[in-house]
Amino acid sequence: MICVSCHKNLLSEDDFTRFSCPSCSEQEIVRCGSCRIKGTLYSCSRCEFEGP
Ligand SMILES: [Zn+2]
Ligand SMILES: [Zn+2]
């Protein structure tokens, strides 16, 4: 698993969130805790939706 915002490998992390893309609902978005707190933009690789 890779954080979609900073591309950090999250295998050794326990602070991250996973959710479906709010636009297409088909792509799983994974973000690390620090990107969530900073509100870093993520983008869906499937529909190219971008969100905070
Ligand atoms: Zn991150
Ligand atoms: Zn999407």
PDB file of C-alpha atoms and ligand atoms in Angstrom:
ATOM      1  CA  MET A   1       0.000   0.000   0.000  1.00  0.00           C
ATOM      2  CA  ILE A   2       1.251   3.418  -0.952  1.00  0.00           C
ATOM      3  CA  CYS A   3       0.021   6.817   0.224  1.00  0.00           C
ATOM      4  CA  VAL A   4      -1.535   8.479  -2.824  1.00  0.00           C
ATOM      5  CA  SER A   5      -0.304  11.913  -1.729  1.00  0.00           C
ATOM      6  CA  CYS A   6       3.334  11.386  -0.708  1.00  0.00           C
ATOM      7  CA  HIS A   7       3.864   7.873  -2.140  1.00  0.00           C
ATOM      8  CA  LYS A   8       5.235   6.603   1.126  1.00  0.00           C
ATOM      9  CA  ASN A   9       4.993   2.882   1.608  1.00  0.00           C
ATOM     10  CA  LEU A  10       2.474   2.263   4.380  1.00  0.00           C
ATOM     11  CA  LEU A  11       3.206  -1.361   5.112  1.00  0.00           C
ATOM     12  CA  SER A  12       4.961  -0.445   8.348  1.00  0.00           C
ATOM     13  CA  GLU A  13       2.548   2.359   9.223  1.00  0.00           C
ATOM     14  CA  ASP A  14      -0.504   1.975  11.372  1.00  0.00           C
ATOM     15  CA  ASP A  15      -1.759   5.521  11.026  1.00  0.00           C
ATOM     16  CA  PHE A  16      -3.488   5.728   7.683  1.00  0.00           C
ATOM     17  CA  THR A  17      -6.964   5.849   6.220  1.00  0.00           C
ATOM     18  CA  ARG A  18      -8.504   4.002   3.303  1.00  0.00           C
ATOM     19  CA  PHE A  19     -11.630   5.072   1.529  1.00  0.00           C
ATOM     20  CA  SER A  20     -13.269   4.776  -1.843  1.00  0.00           C
ATOM     21  CA  CYS A  21     -12.904   7.592  -4.308  1.00  0.00           C
ATOM     22  CA  PRO A  22     -15.819   9.981  -3.697  1.00  0.00           C
ATOM     23  CA  SER A  23     -16.184  10.504  -7.415  1.00  0.00           C
ATOM     24  CA  CYS A  24     -16.095   7.050  -9.023  1.00  0.00           C
ATOM     25  CA  SER A  25     -16.353   4.921  -5.838  1.00  0.00           C
ATOM     26  CA  GLU A  26     -14.249   2.275  -7.523  1.00  0.00           C
ATOM     27  CA  GLN A  27     -10.717   3.267  -6.691  1.00  0.00           C
ATOM     28  CA  GLU A  28      -9.440   2.824  -3.165  1.00  0.00           C
ATOM     29  CA  ILE A  29      -7.609   5.872  -1.861  1.00  0.00           C
ATOM     30  CA  VAL A  30      -4.991   5.316   0.825  1.00  0.00           C
ATOM     31  CA  ARG A  31      -3.470   8.182   2.736  1.00  0.00           C
ATOM     32  CA  CYS A  32      -0.993   8.305   5.573  1.00  0.00           C
ATOM     33  CA  GLY A  33      -1.777  10.127   8.801  1.00  0.00           C
ATOM     34  CA  SER A  34       0.513  13.063   8.124  1.00  0.00           C
ATOM     35  CA  CYS A  35      -1.021  13.739   4.716  1.00  0.00           C
ATOM     36  CA  ARG A  36      -4.466  13.599   6.234  1.00  0.00           C
ATOM     37  CA  ILE A  37      -3.504  16.147   8.885  1.00  0.00           C
ATOM     38  CA  LYS A  38      -1.803  18.416   6.363  1.00  0.00           C
ATOM     39  CA  GLY A  39      -4.717  18.111   3.974  1.00  0.00           C
ATOM     40  CA  THR A  40      -2.451  17.183   1.093  1.00  0.00           C
ATOM     41  CA  LEU A  41      -4.233  16.774  -2.198  1.00  0.00           C
ATOM     42  CA  TYR A  42      -4.871  13.253  -3.404  1.00  0.00           C
ATOM     43  CA  SER A  43      -5.870  12.171  -6.832  1.00  0.00           C
ATOM     44  CA  CYS A  44      -7.729   9.126  -8.037  1.00  0.00           C
ATOM     45  CA  SER A  45      -5.767   7.103 -10.568  1.00  0.00           C
ATOM     46  CA  ARG A  46      -8.976   5.912 -12.148  1.00  0.00           C
ATOM     47  CA  CYS A  47     -11.061   9.046 -12.756  1.00  0.00           C
ATOM     48  CA  GLU A  48      -8.426  11.718 -11.962  1.00  0.00           C
ATOM     49  CA  PHE A  49     -10.613  13.277  -9.316  1.00  0.00           C
ATOM     50  CA  GLU A  50      -8.593  15.467  -6.960  1.00  0.00           C
ATOM     51  CA  GLY A  51      -9.580  16.237  -3.429  1.00  0.00           C
ATOM     52  CA  PRO A  52      -8.160  17.493  -0.144  1.00  0.00           C
TER      53      PRO A  52
HETATM   54 ZN    ZN B   1       1.299  10.541   2.764  1.00  0.00          ZN
HETATM   55 ZN    ZN B   2     -12.162   8.022  -8.875  1.00  0.00          ZN
END
